[in-house]
Short mmCIF file of C-alpha atoms in Angstrom, two decimals:
data_model
loop_
_atom_site.label_atom_id
_atom_site.label_comp_id
_atom_site.label_asym_id
_atom_site.label_seq_id
_atom_site.Cartn_x
_atom_site.Cartn_y
_atom_site.Cartn_z
CA UNK A 990 -54.04 167.62 -10.89
CA UNK A 991 -55.95 168.73 -8.10
CA UNK A 992 -56.56 165.39 -6.29
CA UNK A 993 -59.88 167.06 -4.46
CA UNK A 994 -60.97 167.51 -7.57
CA UNK A 995 -64.43 164.81 -9.40
CA UNK A 996 -62.21 162.25 -11.85
CA UNK A 997 -61.97 163.80 -15.28
CA UNK A 998 -64.27 162.43 -17.39
CA UNK A 999 -63.60 164.62 -20.49
CA UNK A 1000 -61.47 162.05 -21.79
CA UNK A 1001 -64.36 159.84 -22.31
CA UNK A 1002 -66.00 160.14 -25.67
CA UNK A 1003 -69.22 161.97 -25.16
CA UNK A 1004 -72.44 161.55 -27.47
CA UNK A 1005 -75.88 161.03 -27.68
CA UNK A 1006 -77.43 157.01 -28.77
CA UNK A 1007 -81.08 156.62 -27.94
CA UNK A 1008 -81.92 152.86 -28.81
CA UNK A 1009 -85.37 151.52 -28.96
CA UNK A 1010 -86.70 148.23 -30.31
CA UNK A 1011 -90.31 147.37 -31.17
CA UNK A 1012 -92.03 144.05 -31.59
CA UNK A 1013 -88.68 142.39 -31.38
CA UNK A 1014 -88.68 139.20 -31.81
CA UNK A 1015 -85.69 136.27 -31.96
CA UNK A 1016 -85.58 132.67 -32.39
CA UNK A 1017 -83.26 129.75 -33.41
CA UNK A 1018 -83.93 126.72 -34.85
CA UNK A 1019 -87.55 127.03 -34.30
CA UNK A 1020 -87.13 127.97 -30.66
CA UNK A 1021 -88.62 131.35 -28.99
CA UNK A 1022 -86.34 133.19 -27.19
CA UNK A 1023 -87.15 136.81 -27.52
CA UNK A 1024 -91.08 137.23 -27.88
CA UNK A 1025 -92.30 140.89 -28.93
CA UNK A 1026 -90.04 143.36 -26.85
CA UNK A 1027 -90.90 146.89 -26.86
CA UNK A 1028 -87.77 148.96 -24.93
CA UNK A 1029 -86.02 152.03 -24.50
CA UNK A 1030 -82.34 152.71 -23.44
CA UNK A 1031 -81.09 156.57 -22.99
CA UNK A 1032 -78.06 158.17 -23.64
CA UNK A 1033 -76.52 158.91 -19.88
CA UNK A 1034 -78.09 155.83 -18.10
CA UNK A 1035 -77.00 152.58 -16.74
CA UNK A 1036 -79.92 149.89 -18.16
CA UNK A 1037 -79.97 146.57 -16.30
CA UNK A 1038 -80.79 143.11 -18.29
CA UNK A 1039 -81.51 140.60 -15.61
CA UNK A 1040 -83.59 137.50 -15.99
CA UNK A 1041 -82.27 133.38 -15.72
CA UNK A 1042 -80.50 132.03 -17.77
CA UNK A 1043 -82.55 131.08 -21.60
CA UNK A 1044 -84.45 134.46 -20.30
CA UNK A 1045 -83.11 136.44 -23.32
CA UNK A 1046 -81.23 139.15 -21.96
CA UNK A 1047 -77.83 138.21 -23.54
CA UNK A 1048 -79.16 137.55 -26.89
CA UNK A 1049 -80.82 140.90 -26.49
CA UNK A 1050 -77.43 142.34 -26.02
CA UNK A 1051 -76.38 140.77 -28.66
CA UNK A 1052 -79.56 141.78 -30.92
CA UNK A 1053 -78.74 145.29 -30.53
CA UNK A 1054 -74.94 145.02 -30.78
CA UNK A 1055 -75.16 143.96 -34.13
CA UNK A 1056 -73.82 140.14 -33.60
CA UNK A 1057 -77.29 138.19 -33.88
CA UNK A 1058 -79.52 138.88 -36.48
CA UNK A 1059 -83.40 139.72 -35.20
CA UNK A 1060 -85.84 137.33 -36.41
CA UNK A 1061 -89.11 140.18 -36.70
CA UNK A 1062 -88.86 143.78 -35.54
CA UNK A 1063 -87.48 146.72 -35.67
CA UNK A 1064 -84.17 148.68 -33.92
CA UNK A 1065 -84.23 152.41 -33.81
CA UNK A 1066 -81.45 154.42 -33.16
CA UNK A 1067 -81.19 157.99 -32.32
CA UNK A 1068 -84.88 157.50 -33.88
CA UNK A 1069 -83.74 156.38 -37.14
CA UNK A 1070 -85.32 153.13 -38.07
CA UNK A 1071 -82.40 150.31 -38.75
CA UNK A 1072 -82.06 147.97 -41.79
CA UNK A 1073 -78.77 146.81 -42.00
CA UNK A 1074 -77.11 145.69 -38.80
CA UNK A 1075 -73.86 143.88 -38.08
CA UNK A 1076 -71.69 144.23 -35.41
CA UNK A 1077 -69.22 146.21 -37.54
CA UNK A 1078 -72.18 148.77 -38.43
CA UNK A 1079 -72.98 148.68 -34.98
CA UNK A 1080 -69.01 149.64 -34.04
CA UNK A 1081 -69.62 152.00 -36.57
CA UNK A 1082 -72.02 153.85 -34.94
CA UNK A 1083 -70.73 154.06 -31.58
CA UNK A 1084 -72.06 150.93 -30.37
CA UNK A 1085 -69.86 147.81 -28.55
CA UNK A 1086 -70.10 144.75 -26.96
CA UNK A 1087 -68.24 143.06 -23.91
CA UNK A 1088 -68.94 139.49 -24.25
CA UNK A 1089 -69.21 137.20 -21.41
CA UNK A 1090 -67.48 134.58 -23.07
CA UNK A 1091 -64.37 136.24 -24.03
CA UNK A 1092 -63.70 137.32 -28.13
CA UNK A 1093 -59.81 137.82 -27.71
CA UNK A 1094 -56.69 136.08 -29.37
CA UNK A 1095 -55.22 134.45 -26.81
CA UNK A 1096 -51.57 134.21 -28.54
CA UNK A 1097 -51.77 138.35 -29.23
CA UNK A 1098 -50.53 140.86 -26.14
CA UNK A 1099 -53.08 143.08 -24.34
CA UNK A 1100 -51.57 145.48 -26.40
CA UNK A 1101 -52.73 143.78 -29.63
CA UNK A 1102 -56.06 142.94 -28.77
CA UNK A 1103 -57.25 146.49 -28.25
CA UNK A 1104 -56.13 148.00 -30.79
CA UNK A 1105 -56.98 144.66 -33.42
CA UNK A 1106 -58.31 146.28 -36.03
CA UNK A 1107 -57.96 149.61 -35.68
CA UNK A 1108 -54.22 150.15 -35.83
CA UNK A 1109 -52.61 153.95 -36.21
CA UNK A 1110 -49.77 152.68 -38.30
CA UNK A 1111 -46.99 154.48 -41.19
CA UNK A 1112 -46.34 152.04 -43.72
CA UNK A 1113 -47.38 148.51 -41.82
CA UNK A 1114 -45.25 149.97 -38.53
CA UNK A 1115 -47.33 150.74 -35.05
CA UNK A 1116 -46.87 154.29 -34.53
CA UNK A 1117 -47.25 156.01 -30.89
CA UNK A 1118 -50.43 157.23 -31.10
CA UNK A 1119 -52.27 154.14 -30.12
CA UNK A 1120 -49.28 153.94 -27.08
CA UNK A 1121 -50.13 157.19 -25.91
CA UNK A 1122 -53.85 156.08 -26.05
CA UNK A 1123 -53.36 152.74 -24.44
CA UNK A 1124 -51.17 154.43 -21.57
CA UNK A 1125 -53.86 157.28 -21.31
CA UNK A 1126 -56.88 154.79 -20.81
CA UNK A 1127 -54.98 152.43 -17.96
CA UNK A 1128 -53.95 155.51 -16.13
CA UNK A 1129 -57.86 156.58 -16.07
CA UNK A 1130 -59.57 153.59 -15.72
CA UNK A 1131 -56.77 152.42 -13.09
CA UNK A 1132 -56.73 148.37 -14.20
CA UNK A 1133 -52.51 148.40 -14.45
CA UNK A 1134 -52.78 146.10 -17.50
CA UNK A 1135 -49.56 145.23 -18.66
CA UNK A 1136 -49.70 145.59 -22.71
CA UNK A 1137 -47.06 143.52 -23.61
CA UNK A 1138 -48.02 140.46 -21.90
CA UNK A 1139 -50.00 137.60 -24.06
CA UNK A 1140 -53.62 136.93 -23.74
CA UNK A 1141 -53.26 133.09 -22.77
CA UNK A 1142 -51.15 134.05 -19.44
CA UNK A 1143 -53.49 136.28 -17.76
CA UNK A 1144 -56.41 135.03 -15.47
CA UNK A 1145 -60.13 135.50 -16.57
CA UNK A 1146 -60.46 138.52 -14.63
CA UNK A 1147 -57.37 140.69 -16.37
CA UNK A 1148 -59.08 139.27 -19.81
CA UNK A 1149 -62.23 141.05 -19.08
CA UNK A 1150 -60.38 143.74 -17.89
CA UNK A 1151 -58.61 143.86 -21.57
CA UNK A 1152 -62.50 143.73 -22.98
CA UNK A 1153 -63.40 146.70 -21.45
CA UNK A 1154 -60.71 149.15 -22.38
CA UNK A 1155 -60.77 147.63 -25.91
CA UNK A 1156 -64.39 148.77 -26.02
CA UNK A 1157 -63.37 152.37 -24.73
CA UNK A 1158 -60.45 152.65 -27.15
CA UNK A 1159 -63.24 152.04 -30.56
CA UNK A 1160 -65.07 155.43 -29.23
CA UNK A 1161 -68.15 154.12 -28.41
CA UNK A 1162 -70.48 155.77 -26.89
CA UNK A 1163 -73.12 152.36 -26.38
CA UNK A 1164 -71.18 149.87 -24.10
CA UNK A 1165 -73.14 146.25 -23.59
CA UNK A 1166 -71.90 144.43 -20.80
CA UNK A 1167 -72.79 140.78 -20.56
CA UNK A 1168 -71.92 139.52 -17.21
CA UNK A 1169 -68.57 141.35 -17.44
CA UNK A 1170 -67.81 140.99 -13.22
CA UNK A 1171 -67.80 137.09 -13.51
CA UNK A 1172 -64.36 136.60 -12.37
CA UNK A 1173 -63.45 140.24 -10.62
CA UNK A 1174 -62.66 140.58 -6.92
CA UNK A 1175 -64.94 143.04 -4.98
CA UNK A 1176 -62.49 145.48 -5.18
CA UNK A 1177 -62.13 145.17 -9.34
CA UNK A 1178 -65.99 145.04 -9.34
CA UNK A 1179 -66.20 148.83 -7.22
CA UNK A 1180 -63.43 149.88 -10.19
CA UNK A 1181 -65.72 148.95 -12.87
CA UNK A 1182 -68.59 150.56 -11.26
CA UNK A 1183 -67.03 153.73 -10.62
CA UNK A 1184 -65.58 154.05 -14.30
CA UNK A 1185 -69.31 152.98 -15.64
CA UNK A 1186 -70.72 155.88 -13.35
CA UNK A 1187 -67.96 158.20 -15.08
CA UNK A 1188 -69.11 157.37 -18.21
CA UNK A 1189 -72.80 157.95 -17.75
CA UNK A 1190 -71.86 161.39 -16.59
CA UNK A 1191 -70.28 162.03 -20.08
CA UNK A 1192 -73.25 160.95 -21.73
CA UNK A 1193 -72.57 157.01 -22.69
CA UNK A 1194 -75.14 154.24 -22.60
CA UNK A 1195 -74.33 151.39 -20.72
CA UNK A 1196 -76.55 148.47 -21.04
CA UNK A 1197 -75.28 145.74 -17.86
CA UNK A 1198 -76.15 142.43 -18.35
CA UNK A 1199 -76.12 140.69 -15.03
CA UNK A 1200 -76.89 138.22 -12.64
CA UNK A 1201 -75.16 139.72 -9.92
CA UNK A 1202 -78.50 141.26 -8.46
CA UNK A 1203 -76.85 143.52 -5.94
CA UNK A 1204 -74.93 144.82 -8.21
CA UNK A 1205 -77.62 145.50 -10.53
CA UNK A 1206 -79.02 147.65 -7.57
CA UNK A 1207 -76.11 149.42 -6.74
CA UNK A 1208 -75.33 150.98 -9.98
CA UNK A 1209 -78.33 151.06 -12.46
CA UNK A 1210 -80.47 153.82 -13.28
CA UNK A 1211 -83.25 151.61 -15.03
CA UNK A 1212 -83.76 147.79 -15.18
CA UNK A 1213 -85.81 145.06 -17.40
CA UNK A 1214 -86.48 141.89 -16.02
CA UNK A 1215 -87.05 139.30 -18.71
CA UNK A 1216 -88.44 135.53 -18.30
CA UNK A 1217 -88.90 133.10 -21.44
CA UNK A 1218 -87.77 135.68 -23.80
CA UNK A 1219 -90.56 138.16 -22.69
CA UNK A 1220 -90.14 141.25 -21.25
CA UNK A 1221 -91.89 141.21 -17.60
CA UNK A 1222 -91.36 144.93 -16.55
CA UNK A 1223 -88.65 147.81 -17.25
CA UNK A 1224 -88.84 150.55 -14.81
CA UNK A 1225 -86.61 152.79 -12.47
CA UNK A 1226 -84.15 150.79 -10.22
CA UNK A 1227 -85.69 152.49 -7.40
CA UNK A 1228 -89.20 150.86 -7.38
CA UNK A 1229 -87.27 147.62 -6.99
CA UNK A 1230 -85.37 145.85 -4.28
CA UNK A 1231 -83.27 141.95 -4.61
CA UNK A 1232 -86.94 140.34 -3.85
CA UNK A 1233 -88.93 142.07 -6.35
CA UNK A 1234 -86.70 141.13 -8.91
CA UNK A 1235 -86.19 137.41 -7.98
CA UNK A 1236 -89.76 136.96 -7.90
CA UNK A 1237 -90.61 138.64 -11.54
CA UNK A 1238 -87.39 136.41 -12.88
CA UNK A 1239 -88.45 133.30 -11.31
CA UNK A 1240 -92.49 133.87 -11.42
CA UNK A 1241 -92.78 132.76 -8.03
CA UNK A 1242 -91.23 134.07 -4.91
CA UNK A 1243 -88.50 131.58 -4.13
CA UNK A 1244 -84.45 132.33 -3.10
CA UNK A 1245 -80.92 130.94 -3.68
CA UNK A 1246 -81.53 127.95 -0.76
CA UNK A 1247 -78.10 125.02 -0.38
CA UNK A 1248 -79.74 121.96 0.08
CA UNK A 1249 -79.42 120.29 3.29
CA UNK A 1250 -77.55 117.22 2.80
CA UNK A 1251 -77.70 113.33 4.23
CA UNK A 1252 -74.69 111.98 6.22
CA UNK A 1253 -72.97 109.67 3.82
CA UNK A 1254 -72.61 106.34 5.99
CA UNK A 1255 -68.90 105.94 3.56
CA UNK A 1256 -67.75 109.40 4.45
CA UNK A 1257 -64.97 107.97 6.50
CA UNK A 1258 -63.18 106.05 3.64
CA UNK A 1259 -60.89 108.78 2.18
CA UNK A 1260 -60.63 109.12 -1.65
CA UNK A 1261 -58.01 111.75 -2.21
CA UNK A 1262 -54.82 112.74 0.01
CA UNK A 1263 -52.37 115.35 -0.76
CA UNK A 1264 -49.12 115.69 0.80
CA UNK A 1265 -46.48 118.51 0.75
CA UNK A 1266 -47.70 119.42 -3.12
CA UNK A 1267 -45.71 121.75 -5.10
CA UNK A 1268 -46.16 122.38 -8.36
CA UNK A 1269 -43.94 124.76 -11.03
CA UNK A 1270 -47.08 127.08 -11.11
CA UNK A 1271 -47.16 128.08 -8.40
CA UNK A 1272 -48.58 125.21 -5.81
CA UNK A 1273 -45.84 124.91 -2.46
CA UNK A 1274 -47.05 123.24 0.11
CA UNK A 1275 -50.82 121.88 -0.09
CA UNK A 1276 -52.33 119.25 2.28
CA UNK A 1277 -55.45 118.30 2.31
CA UNK A 1278 -57.65 114.82 2.80
CA UNK A 1279 -61.12 114.01 0.63
CA UNK A 1280 -63.39 111.33 1.72
CA UNK A 1281 -65.47 109.32 -0.34
CA UNK A 1282 -68.88 111.55 -1.08
CA UNK A 1283 -67.82 114.82 0.87
CA UNK A 1284 -67.70 118.02 -0.16
CA UNK A 1285 -64.75 119.85 0.29
CA UNK A 1286 -63.93 123.43 -0.61
CA UNK A 1287 -60.93 125.55 -1.29
CA UNK A 1288 -61.26 129.19 -0.17
CA UNK A 1289 -58.82 132.04 -1.02
CA UNK A 1290 -58.51 135.68 -2.86
CA UNK A 1291 -58.19 135.30 -6.49
CA UNK A 1292 -54.33 134.56 -7.46
CA UNK A 1293 -54.21 132.17 -3.99
CA UNK A 1294 -53.44 129.01 -6.38
CA UNK A 1295 -56.76 127.55 -5.83
CA UNK A 1296 -57.02 127.25 -9.18
CA UNK A 1297 -53.80 126.10 -9.22
CA UNK A 1298 -54.61 123.02 -7.10
CA UNK A 1299 -56.89 121.25 -9.35
CA UNK A 1300 -55.02 121.44 -12.00
CA UNK A 1301 -52.09 119.36 -10.13
CA UNK A 1302 -54.59 117.08 -9.83
CA UNK A 1303 -55.84 116.80 -12.81
CA UNK A 1304 -52.48 116.39 -14.39
CA UNK A 1305 -52.51 120.05 -16.34
CA UNK A 1306 -49.67 120.87 -14.60
CA UNK A 1307 -46.33 119.04 -13.22
CA UNK A 1308 -45.83 118.08 -9.90
CA UNK A 1309 -42.32 118.76 -8.33
CA UNK A 1310 -42.79 117.47 -5.22
CA UNK A 1311 -44.96 115.61 -2.80
CA UNK A 1312 -47.41 112.59 -2.96
CA UNK A 1313 -50.85 112.16 -4.21
CA UNK A 1314 -53.17 109.28 -3.54
CA UNK A 1315 -56.03 108.48 -4.99
CA UNK A 1316 -58.12 104.94 -3.36
CA UNK A 1317 -55.71 104.05 -1.57
CA UNK A 1318 -53.23 104.13 -4.63
CA UNK A 1319 -50.08 106.81 -5.23
CA UNK A 1320 -50.36 107.94 -8.54
CA UNK A 1321 -48.28 110.72 -10.55
CA UNK A 1322 -50.62 112.68 -12.58
CA UNK A 1323 -49.01 113.46 -15.79
CA UNK A 1324 -51.76 113.93 -18.45
CA UNK A 1325 -55.81 114.65 -17.60
CA UNK A 1326 -56.56 111.45 -20.17
CA UNK A 1327 -54.56 109.47 -17.59
CA UNK A 1328 -56.65 110.86 -14.46
CA UNK A 1329 -59.84 110.32 -16.15
CA UNK A 1330 -59.46 106.59 -16.71
CA UNK A 1331 -58.46 106.63 -12.64
CA UNK A 1332 -62.18 108.34 -11.99
CA UNK A 1333 -61.03 111.71 -11.50
CA UNK A 1334 -62.71 114.75 -13.84
CA UNK A 1335 -62.34 118.21 -14.08
CA UNK A 1336 -65.11 120.78 -14.41
CA UNK A 1337 -63.17 124.17 -15.88
CA UNK A 1338 -64.12 127.45 -15.18
CA UNK A 1339 -64.01 128.47 -18.82
CA UNK A 1340 -66.68 126.63 -20.18
CA UNK A 1341 -66.98 127.22 -24.24
CA UNK A 1342 -63.01 127.33 -24.37
CA UNK A 1343 -61.94 124.27 -22.06
CA UNK A 1344 -64.85 122.55 -21.27
CA UNK A 1345 -67.32 121.90 -24.35
CA UNK A 1346 -67.20 121.35 -28.22
CA UNK A 1347 -69.32 123.87 -29.53
CA UNK A 1348 -69.31 122.57 -33.11
CA UNK A 1349 -70.83 119.54 -32.05
CA UNK A 1350 -74.39 118.50 -30.70
CA UNK A 1351 -75.89 117.91 -27.08
CA UNK A 1352 -75.42 114.02 -27.16
CA UNK A 1353 -71.88 114.07 -29.00
CA UNK A 1354 -70.55 116.54 -26.02
CA UNK A 1355 -72.09 114.37 -23.30
CA UNK A 1356 -71.24 111.13 -24.35
CA UNK A 1357 -67.23 111.86 -25.33
CA UNK A 1358 -66.00 111.09 -22.59
CA UNK A 1359 -67.18 107.22 -22.16
CA UNK A 1360 -67.91 105.91 -25.46
CA UNK A 1361 -67.16 102.51 -24.56
CA UNK A 1362 -69.91 102.36 -22.50
CA UNK A 1363 -72.30 102.89 -25.45
CA UNK A 1364 -70.24 100.70 -27.74
CA UNK A 1365 -69.64 97.53 -28.43
CA UNK A 1366 -66.29 96.00 -30.89
CA UNK A 1367 -65.71 100.15 -31.46
CA UNK A 1368 -69.23 100.27 -32.74
CA UNK A 1369 -71.80 103.05 -30.90
CA UNK A 1370 -74.91 101.95 -30.31
CA UNK A 1371 -76.91 105.02 -31.44
CA UNK A 1372 -80.07 103.66 -29.55
CA UNK A 1373 -78.25 102.91 -26.14
CA UNK A 1374 -76.55 106.45 -26.63
CA UNK A 1375 -79.13 108.46 -27.25
CA UNK A 1376 -81.40 106.69 -24.44
CA UNK A 1377 -78.24 107.50 -21.82
CA UNK A 1378 -78.19 111.13 -22.89
CA UNK A 1379 -82.00 111.74 -22.69
CA UNK A 1380 -81.70 110.42 -18.91
CA UNK A 1381 -78.72 113.14 -18.52
CA UNK A 1382 -80.87 115.66 -19.91
CA UNK A 1383 -83.80 115.11 -17.89
CA UNK A 1384 -82.55 114.53 -14.75
CA UNK A 1385 -79.94 118.39 -15.30
CA UNK A 1386 -83.10 120.08 -16.94
CA UNK A 1387 -81.26 120.87 -19.76
CA UNK A 1388 -83.57 123.24 -22.11
CA UNK A 1389 -83.97 122.72 -24.65
CA UNK A 1390 -84.47 119.14 -24.17
CA UNK A 1391 -83.16 118.02 -27.24
CA UNK A 1392 -80.21 115.33 -27.98
CA UNK A 1393 -79.26 116.98 -30.60
CA UNK A 1394 -79.54 120.37 -29.77
CA UNK A 1395 -77.02 123.11 -31.36
CA UNK A 1396 -75.29 124.18 -27.56
CA UNK A 1397 -73.13 127.37 -28.83
CA UNK A 1398 -76.50 128.66 -28.78
CA UNK A 1399 -77.66 127.74 -25.37
CA UNK A 1400 -77.28 129.72 -22.63
CA UNK A 1401 -74.94 130.08 -20.19
CA UNK A 1402 -76.61 127.63 -17.48
CA UNK A 1403 -77.74 125.01 -19.42
CA UNK A 1404 -74.44 125.04 -21.46
CA UNK A 1405 -72.90 124.33 -17.69
CA UNK A 1406 -75.48 121.59 -17.19
CA UNK A 1407 -74.46 119.81 -20.22
CA UNK A 1408 -70.94 120.18 -19.09
CA UNK A 1409 -71.94 118.67 -15.78
CA UNK A 1410 -73.66 115.68 -17.84
CA UNK A 1411 -70.54 115.41 -19.83
CA UNK A 1412 -68.43 114.29 -17.13
CA UNK A 1413 -71.44 112.54 -14.97
CA UNK A 1414 -71.90 110.15 -18.26
CA UNK A 1415 -68.41 109.28 -16.99
CA UNK A 1416 -69.11 107.89 -13.64
CA UNK A 1417 -66.12 109.73 -11.41
CA UNK A 1418 -65.30 108.70 -8.33
CA UNK A 1419 -63.77 112.39 -7.25
CA UNK A 1420 -64.73 115.90 -9.78
CA UNK A 1421 -62.80 118.97 -9.38
CA UNK A 1422 -65.05 121.51 -9.59
CA UNK A 1423 -64.07 125.51 -10.85
CA UNK A 1424 -66.12 128.07 -10.71
CA UNK A 1425 -69.31 125.83 -11.41
CA UNK A 1426 -71.81 128.81 -11.60
CA UNK A 1427 -69.91 131.47 -12.68
CA UNK A 1428 -71.98 133.26 -15.15
CA UNK A 1429 -75.65 131.81 -14.62
CA UNK A 1430 -78.57 132.97 -12.82
CA UNK A 1431 -80.25 132.23 -9.48
CA UNK A 1432 -82.24 129.64 -10.83
CA UNK A 1433 -79.91 127.89 -12.57
CA UNK A 1434 -77.49 127.89 -9.17
CA UNK A 1435 -80.32 126.29 -7.54
CA UNK A 1436 -80.07 123.70 -10.21
CA UNK A 1437 -76.34 122.95 -9.70
CA UNK A 1438 -76.59 123.40 -6.23
CA UNK A 1439 -79.04 119.94 -6.04
CA UNK A 1440 -77.01 118.16 -8.72
CA UNK A 1441 -73.76 118.52 -6.59
CA UNK A 1442 -75.35 117.91 -3.43
CA UNK A 1443 -77.07 114.71 -5.15
CA UNK A 1444 -73.61 113.52 -6.33
CA UNK A 1445 -72.43 113.42 -3.02
CA UNK A 1446 -75.28 111.43 -1.26
CA UNK A 1447 -74.38 108.84 -4.47
CA UNK A 1448 -71.02 109.27 -3.27
CA UNK A 1449 -69.09 110.70 -5.55
CA UNK A 1450 -66.44 113.37 -3.67
CA UNK A 1451 -66.25 117.06 -4.61
CA UNK A 1452 -63.34 119.65 -4.75
CA UNK A 1453 -65.03 123.12 -5.18
CA UNK A 1454 -63.32 126.73 -5.95
CA UNK A 1455 -65.55 129.24 -6.16
CA UNK A 1456 -65.14 132.94 -5.77
CA UNK A 1457 -68.50 133.10 -4.29
CA UNK A 1458 -67.89 133.03 -0.59
CA UNK A 1459 -71.25 132.03 0.17
CA UNK A 1460 -71.30 128.92 -2.25
CA UNK A 1461 -68.31 127.21 -0.71
CA UNK A 1462 -69.71 127.94 3.08
CA UNK A 1463 -73.09 126.88 2.11
CA UNK A 1464 -72.09 123.25 -0.15
CA UNK A 1465 -68.87 122.15 1.31
CA UNK A 1466 -69.03 119.58 4.32
CA UNK A 1467 -65.06 120.86 5.09
CA UNK A 1468 -62.71 123.78 3.27
CA UNK A 1469 -59.01 124.63 3.09
CA UNK A 1470 -58.22 127.95 3.39
CA UNK A 1471 -55.76 129.03 0.47
CA UNK A 1472 -52.74 131.26 0.69
CA UNK A 1473 -49.87 131.78 -2.05
CA UNK A 1474 -50.30 128.38 -3.03
CA UNK A 1475 -50.49 126.75 0.15
CA UNK A 1476 -53.11 125.35 2.36
CA UNK A 1477 -52.94 127.25 5.77
CA UNK A 1478 -55.73 125.96 8.08
CA UNK A 1479 -58.75 123.85 7.64
CA UNK A 1480 -62.76 125.01 8.65
CA UNK A 1481 -65.83 123.40 8.89
CA UNK A 1482 -68.21 125.90 6.98
CA UNK A 1483 -71.41 125.31 9.25
CA UNK A 1484 -69.30 126.05 12.75
CA UNK A 1485 -67.50 129.31 10.91
CA UNK A 1486 -68.87 132.56 10.15
CA UNK A 1487 -68.21 134.06 7.13
CA UNK A 1488 -67.03 137.01 8.84
CA UNK A 1489 -64.34 134.67 10.66
CA UNK A 1490 -63.28 133.36 7.09
CA UNK A 1491 -63.32 136.76 5.17
CA UNK A 1492 -61.15 138.37 8.38
CA UNK A 1493 -58.28 135.80 8.26
CA UNK A 1494 -58.22 135.62 4.09
CA UNK A 1495 -57.68 139.27 4.25
CA UNK A 1496 -55.60 139.08 7.08
CA UNK A 1497 -53.31 136.59 5.18
CA UNK A 1498 -53.42 139.44 2.03
CA UNK A 1499 -52.14 142.13 4.61
CA UNK A 1500 -49.35 140.01 5.22
CA UNK A 1501 -48.14 139.14 1.87
CA UNK A 1502 -48.30 142.68 1.21
CA UNK A 1503 -46.30 143.80 4.28
CA UNK A 1504 -43.27 141.11 3.26
#
């Protein structure tokens, strides 16, 4: 193949799928999340959907993908009115959806997940046709996935890649992508955008739901802006910029700003001290300190060991060397239950699988961490429980403002607020935060930033991991650079430039490659 030629797009299935929705509305348990939306999507375009969490963008995508039923209105596919719709019928008609909350089978391999339900087999034995298709897909997309690796052994970024390949393997010509880049590195995002452009040139329709406005502006042809379930406007991306989109999303002229922080009088009191920590899961030599009321960040490339450091403190990964001192006491975190009792809690990256019980209501999810606080003689005082939960719902501005809300249908931002409320309820001394704003929009981010800052001012210590470098630099009092499972340097964000941090991080990556 001549390397100077344009990428071969003939591999991708082309087709024509134009979608139109008229007067589309959707309600959950009496709460309207979409209100009389009229919108068109055309083949051969990348169409962005933006809005705050709860604006209805993901719900609209799920209705088109057949995962939710509309409450009223009409959907047209290629000018044909749809009367019956489901995820299977949508897929049969060439519409696939990549969910923000990944829908993979953890115990199965990459290969098995990609072809689940569409396997080519002879008398129950898989034939070579699927293997050839996988090789072609992976080669042309460039994700370099190991087909035999189990899903539960993959980081979330690689799980998102599996979802993308899974959609393409099903010959879809409409792909709805709901926050597909929330855990990807900049290089991986570029590869995904290149792939989306190739698909668009082959006649695909890509519906791109994202809170990363730079990505929307870079790759989309059109953008539709939603607020509180209403379509504010829809048009060519060339007529928009980040400021105009944010103002339409929020209804006001606002930007993300990190809250100014008061100096904590007890900041010199050491709460956590890690010395030469090593685990079996990639942490090699970690040394760090956190003081009372201090926000400390971990800065590193994806796979550098940031999350593994949090897991070792929380008792999820076994420590094989080094010491941890917490509140002047040497501790050995063996399991999360013991760590929580000591006042250390962790808000994980994957809120749906690791943080929330989606079959329980808001109240149960929040109070579960400290039922003793609302019990006497092992009998729960329902009045006290409801009162304390209501205080947190109001404090965090959780919507809907209901103690018995069904959180399975909450927006990502409001689910994240419930997760924060859950651990605040137990009055912790130290919170381990792993990607606290993953998959949430600019408005919800502001609320989370204010909450983190307020907790710090009240004396709660915080260890923060975020793939958004600006987030760590904007929130943290101090930060440690992490390379290959080891803390290699300490910086003070307000005295260090982001360029300097990036140079050091990527220089570290270059050294690893040369080794």
